[in-house]
Amino acid sequence: QVQLQESGPGLVKPSQTLSLTCTVSGGSINSGDHYWSWIRQPPGKGLEWIGYIYYSGSTHYNPSLKSRLTISVDTSKNQLSMKLSSVTAADTAVYYCARESEPHYFDYWGQGTLVTVSS
Amino acid sequence: QSVLTQPPSVSGAPGQRVTISCTGSSSNIGAGYDVHWYQQLPGTAPKLLINANSDRPSGVPDRFSGSKSGTSASLAITGLQAEDEADYYCQSYDSSLSGSKVFGGGTKLTVL
């Protein structure tokens, strides 16, 4: 059974960089069978796809976040990470990592981690 | 505003049938891209409910079914149960947004 677990600071100051890591267990990022995505959900609101990474390191980002976003992968640790720079209160959300299968759906999700942007 | 449009809320009594619509456009659902549905119980992560328009992952009761036509899709829930009270989201792929995955705004299902 594939499991994903997000980790990182729960509080980030405005203008700083939000950094999160997702550890995958029960399956290998290296298998090349799936993409690995980040998705976020502001409190009381809907879901927003952030971007994905493939085991090779190729990425695809939501155009609305592309200028501030970096997603990376460490296959030796079976982890993916994301960095979102110049954060504002609008970036406050629960951040999920998820496994993406074809055709473009998310079949396994982490439990999510709340990141609050506040001074 | 979400790229895919869902009603904010629906409700039904136990045992009844409810449907949730998801309306897109010619760059996503209308372009032939599949629609997927997720159930989010309070305080939990979304769970895949229907993939590829009408396929149910293992473990999902057959009370849940999906369909797609033109630029819209629907999720139907029959034999409504109290445990079905949750938020439901549709999701697809949009070719006009540099290949982004897009979600509906979500529908809150209340079991009366």
CSV table of C-alpha atoms in Angstrom, one decimal:
chain,number,residue,atom,x,y,z
A,1,GLN,CA,0.0,0.0,0.0
A,2,VAL,CA,1.5,3.3,-1.1
A,3,GLN,CA,1.7,5.9,1.6
A,4,LEU,CA,2.8,9.6,1.4
A,5,GLN,CA,3.7,11.8,4.3
A,6,GLU,CA,4.3,15.6,4.1
A,7,SER,CA,6.6,17.4,6.5
A,8,GLY,CA,7.8,20.9,7.0
A,9,PRO,CA,7.4,24.1,9.0
A,10,GLY,CA,3.8,25.0,9.9
A,11,LEU,CA,4.5,28.7,10.0
A,12,VAL,CA,6.3,30.8,7.4
A,13,LYS,CA,6.8,34.6,7.5
A,14,PRO,CA,5.6,36.7,4.6
A,15,SER,CA,8.1,37.2,1.7
A,16,GLN,CA,10.0,34.1,2.9
A,17,THR,CA,10.2,30.7,1.2
A,18,LEU,CA,7.9,27.8,2.0
A,19,SER,CA,9.6,24.4,1.9
A,20,LEU,CA,8.0,21.0,2.2
A,21,THR,CA,9.0,17.4,1.8
A,22,CYS,CA,7.0,14.4,0.9
A,23,THR,CA,8.2,10.9,1.8
A,24,VAL,CA,6.8,8.0,-0.2
A,25,SER,CA,6.7,4.5,1.2
A,26,GLY,CA,5.2,1.2,-0.1
A,27,GLY,CA,6.3,2.2,-3.7
A,28,SER,CA,9.3,3.6,-5.5
A,29,ILE,CA,9.4,7.0,-7.1
A,30,ASN,CA,12.1,5.5,-9.3
A,31,SER,CA,9.6,3.0,-10.9
A,32,GLY,CA,8.7,5.6,-13.5
A,33,ASP,CA,5.1,4.5,-13.6
A,34,HIS,CA,3.7,7.6,-12.0
A,35,TYR,CA,4.1,11.4,-11.6
A,36,TRP,CA,4.2,12.9,-8.2
A,37,SER,CA,2.2,16.1,-7.5
A,38,TRP,CA,1.7,18.8,-5.0
A,39,ILE,CA,-1.8,20.1,-4.4
A,40,ARG,CA,-3.0,22.7,-1.9
A,41,GLN,CA,-6.3,23.7,-0.3
A,42,PRO,CA,-6.8,27.1,1.5
A,43,PRO,CA,-8.9,26.9,4.6
A,44,GLY,CA,-12.5,26.4,3.7
A,45,LYS,CA,-11.8,26.5,0.0
A,46,GLY,CA,-11.3,24.1,-2.9
A,47,LEU,CA,-8.3,22.3,-4.3
A,48,GLU,CA,-5.5,23.8,-6.5
A,49,TRP,CA,-3.0,21.7,-8.4
A,50,ILE,CA,0.5,23.1,-7.8
A,51,GLY,CA,2.7,21.0,-10.0
A,52,TYR,CA,4.3,17.6,-10.6
A,53,ILE,CA,7.7,15.9,-10.9
A,54,TYR,CA,8.7,12.7,-12.6
A,55,TYR,CA,11.5,10.4,-11.3
A,56,SER,CA,13.8,11.8,-14.0
A,57,GLY,CA,13.5,15.3,-12.6
A,58,SER,CA,11.3,16.7,-15.3
A,59,THR,CA,8.6,19.0,-13.9
A,60,HIS,CA,5.4,20.7,-14.9
A,61,TYR,CA,4.1,23.7,-12.9
A,62,ASN,CA,0.8,25.5,-12.5
A,63,PRO,CA,1.3,28.6,-14.6
A,64,SER,CA,-0.1,30.8,-11.8
A,65,LEU,CA,2.8,29.6,-9.5
A,66,LYS,CA,5.5,28.9,-12.0
A,67,SER,CA,7.6,32.0,-11.2
A,68,ARG,CA,7.9,31.2,-7.5
A,69,LEU,CA,7.9,27.4,-7.5
A,70,THR,CA,10.6,24.7,-7.6
A,71,ILE,CA,9.8,21.0,-7.2
A,72,SER,CA,12.6,18.5,-6.9
A,73,VAL,CA,13.1,14.8,-6.3
A,74,ASP,CA,15.5,12.7,-4.3
A,75,THR,CA,15.1,9.1,-5.5
A,76,SER,CA,17.7,7.8,-3.1
A,77,LYS,CA,15.4,8.9,-0.2
A,78,ASN,CA,12.2,8.3,-2.1
A,79,GLN,CA,11.2,11.9,-1.5
A,80,LEU,CA,9.9,14.9,-3.4
A,81,SER,CA,10.1,18.4,-2.2
A,82,MET,CA,8.7,21.8,-3.1
A,83,LYS,CA,9.8,25.4,-2.5
A,84,LEU,CA,7.5,28.3,-2.9
A,85,SER,CA,9.2,31.7,-2.7
A,86,SER,CA,7.9,35.2,-1.8
A,87,VAL,CA,4.9,33.8,0.1
A,88,THR,CA,1.9,35.9,1.2
A,89,ALA,CA,-1.1,35.2,3.3
A,90,ALA,CA,-2.8,33.9,0.1
A,91,ASP,CA,-0.4,30.9,0.2
A,92,THR,CA,-1.8,29.8,3.6
A,93,ALA,CA,-3.2,26.3,2.9
A,94,VAL,CA,-3.1,22.6,3.6
A,95,TYR,CA,-0.5,21.2,1.3
A,96,TYR,CA,-0.9,17.7,0.0
A,97,CYS,CA,1.4,15.5,-2.0
A,98,ALA,CA,-0.2,12.9,-4.2
A,99,ARG,CA,0.6,10.2,-6.7
A,100,GLU,CA,-0.7,10.8,-10.2
A,101,SER,CA,-1.7,7.9,-12.5
A,102,GLU,CA,-2.8,8.0,-16.1
A,103,PRO,CA,-5.0,9.5,-17.2
A,104,HIS,CA,-4.2,12.5,-15.0
A,105,TYR,CA,-5.8,11.4,-11.7
A,106,PHE,CA,-4.6,11.3,-8.1
A,107,ASP,CA,-5.0,7.8,-6.5
A,108,TYR,CA,-2.9,8.2,-3.4
A,109,TRP,CA,-2.7,11.3,-1.2
A,110,GLY,CA,-0.8,12.3,1.9
A,111,GLN,CA,-2.6,13.4,5.0
A,112,GLY,CA,-1.7,17.0,4.3
A,113,THR,CA,0.1,19.6,6.3
A,114,LEU,CA,-1.2,23.1,7.2
A,115,VAL,CA,1.2,25.9,6.4
A,116,THR,CA,0.3,29.4,7.7
A,117,VAL,CA,1.9,32.5,6.3
A,118,SER,CA,2.0,35.1,9.1
A,119,SER,CA,4.4,37.4,10.8
B,1,GLN,CA,-13.1,31.1,-9.9
B,2,SER,CA,-12.7,27.4,-10.6
B,3,VAL,CA,-12.2,26.2,-14.2
B,4,LEU,CA,-14.8,23.4,-13.6
B,5,THR,CA,-18.1,24.5,-12.2
B,6,GLN,CA,-20.0,22.5,-9.5
B,7,PRO,CA,-23.0,23.4,-7.4
B,8,PRO,CA,-21.9,24.6,-4.0
B,9,SER,CA,-24.3,22.3,-2.2
B,10,VAL,CA,-26.7,19.4,-2.6
B,11,SER,CA,-28.8,17.5,-0.1
B,12,GLY,CA,-30.9,14.4,0.2
B,13,ALA,CA,-32.6,12.2,2.6
B,14,PRO,CA,-31.2,8.7,3.6
B,15,GLY,CA,-31.9,6.2,0.8
B,16,GLN,CA,-32.5,8.8,-1.8
B,17,ARG,CA,-30.5,9.5,-5.0
B,18,VAL,CA,-28.5,12.7,-5.6
B,19,THR,CA,-26.4,13.9,-8.5
B,20,ILE,CA,-23.6,16.4,-8.6
B,21,SER,CA,-22.8,18.1,-11.9
B,22,CYS,CA,-19.4,19.3,-13.1
B,23,THR,CA,-19.4,21.7,-16.1
B,24,GLY,CA,-16.3,22.5,-18.1
B,25,SER,CA,-15.4,23.8,-21.5
B,26,SER,CA,-13.9,22.9,-24.9
B,27,SER,CA,-10.4,22.9,-23.5
B,28,ASN,CA,-11.0,20.3,-20.8
B,29,ILE,CA,-14.0,18.0,-20.5
B,30,GLY,CA,-15.3,19.0,-24.0
B,31,ALA,CA,-11.9,18.2,-25.5
B,32,GLY,CA,-12.3,14.6,-24.4
B,33,TYR,CA,-10.2,14.6,-21.3
B,34,ASP,CA,-11.4,12.3,-18.5
B,35,VAL,CA,-13.2,13.5,-15.4
B,36,HIS,CA,-12.3,12.1,-12.0
B,37,TRP,CA,-14.2,12.5,-8.7
B,38,TYR,CA,-12.9,12.8,-5.1
B,39,GLN,CA,-14.7,12.5,-1.7
B,40,GLN,CA,-13.3,14.6,1.1
B,41,LEU,CA,-14.6,13.8,4.6
B,42,PRO,CA,-14.3,16.5,7.2
B,43,GLY,CA,-10.7,17.0,8.3
B,44,THR,CA,-9.3,14.4,5.9
B,45,ALA,CA,-7.4,14.3,2.6
B,46,PRO,CA,-9.4,13.8,-0.6
B,47,LYS,CA,-10.0,10.2,-1.6
B,48,LEU,CA,-10.4,9.0,-5.2
B,49,LEU,CA,-14.0,8.0,-5.8
B,50,ILE,CA,-14.3,7.7,-9.6
B,51,ASN,CA,-11.6,7.8,-12.2
B,52,ALA,CA,-11.8,8.0,-16.0
B,53,ASN,CA,-15.4,9.2,-15.9
B,54,SER,CA,-17.0,6.1,-14.6
B,55,ASP,CA,-14.4,3.6,-13.2
B,56,ARG,CA,-14.7,2.8,-9.5
B,57,PRO,CA,-11.4,2.0,-7.7
B,58,SER,CA,-11.4,-1.1,-5.6
B,59,GLY,CA,-13.3,-0.6,-2.3
B,60,VAL,CA,-15.6,2.1,-3.6
B,61,PRO,CA,-19.3,1.0,-3.2
B,62,ASP,CA,-21.3,0.7,-6.4
B,63,ARG,CA,-23.7,3.2,-5.0
B,64,PHE,CA,-21.3,5.7,-6.5
B,65,SER,CA,-21.3,6.1,-10.3
B,66,GLY,CA,-20.0,8.7,-12.8
B,67,SER,CA,-20.9,9.7,-16.3
B,68,LYS,CA,-19.7,12.2,-18.9
B,69,SER,CA,-21.3,13.9,-21.9
B,70,GLY,CA,-20.1,16.8,-24.0
B,71,THR,CA,-18.6,19.5,-21.7
B,72,SER,CA,-20.1,18.1,-18.5
B,73,ALA,CA,-19.9,15.2,-16.1
B,74,SER,CA,-22.0,13.9,-13.3
B,75,LEU,CA,-21.5,12.0,-10.1
B,76,ALA,CA,-24.6,10.0,-8.9
B,77,ILE,CA,-25.0,8.6,-5.4
B,78,THR,CA,-27.8,6.2,-4.8
B,79,GLY,CA,-29.1,4.8,-1.5
B,80,LEU,CA,-27.8,7.8,0.3
B,81,GLN,CA,-26.2,7.1,3.7
B,82,ALA,CA,-25.2,9.4,6.6
B,83,GLU,CA,-21.6,8.6,6.0
B,84,ASP,CA,-21.8,10.0,2.5
B,85,GLU,CA,-21.9,13.6,4.0
B,86,ALA,CA,-18.8,15.1,2.6
B,87,ASP,CA,-17.3,17.5,0.0
B,88,TYR,CA,-17.1,16.2,-3.5
B,89,TYR,CA,-14.7,17.5,-6.2
B,90,CYS,CA,-14.4,16.9,-9.9
B,91,GLN,CA,-11.1,17.1,-11.7
B,92,SER,CA,-9.8,17.0,-15.2
B,93,TYR,CA,-7.0,18.1,-17.5
B,94,ASP,CA,-7.0,21.5,-19.3
B,95,SER,CA,-5.0,22.0,-22.5
B,96,SER,CA,-5.3,25.7,-22.5
B,97,LEU,CA,-3.6,26.1,-19.2
B,98,SER,CA,-0.2,24.7,-20.2
B,99,GLY,CA,-1.4,21.2,-19.4
B,100,SER,CA,-2.6,21.8,-15.9
B,101,LYS,CA,-4.8,19.6,-13.8
B,102,VAL,CA,-7.9,21.5,-12.8
B,103,PHE,CA,-10.6,21.0,-10.1
B,104,GLY,CA,-14.1,22.0,-9.6
B,105,GLY,CA,-14.9,24.3,-6.6
B,106,GLY,CA,-16.4,21.4,-4.7
B,107,THR,CA,-19.9,20.4,-3.6
B,108,LYS,CA,-21.0,20.0,0.0
B,109,LEU,CA,-23.4,17.0,0.3
B,110,THR,CA,-25.7,17.2,3.3
B,111,VAL,CA,-27.6,14.1,4.3
B,112,LEU,CA,-30.9,15.3,5.8
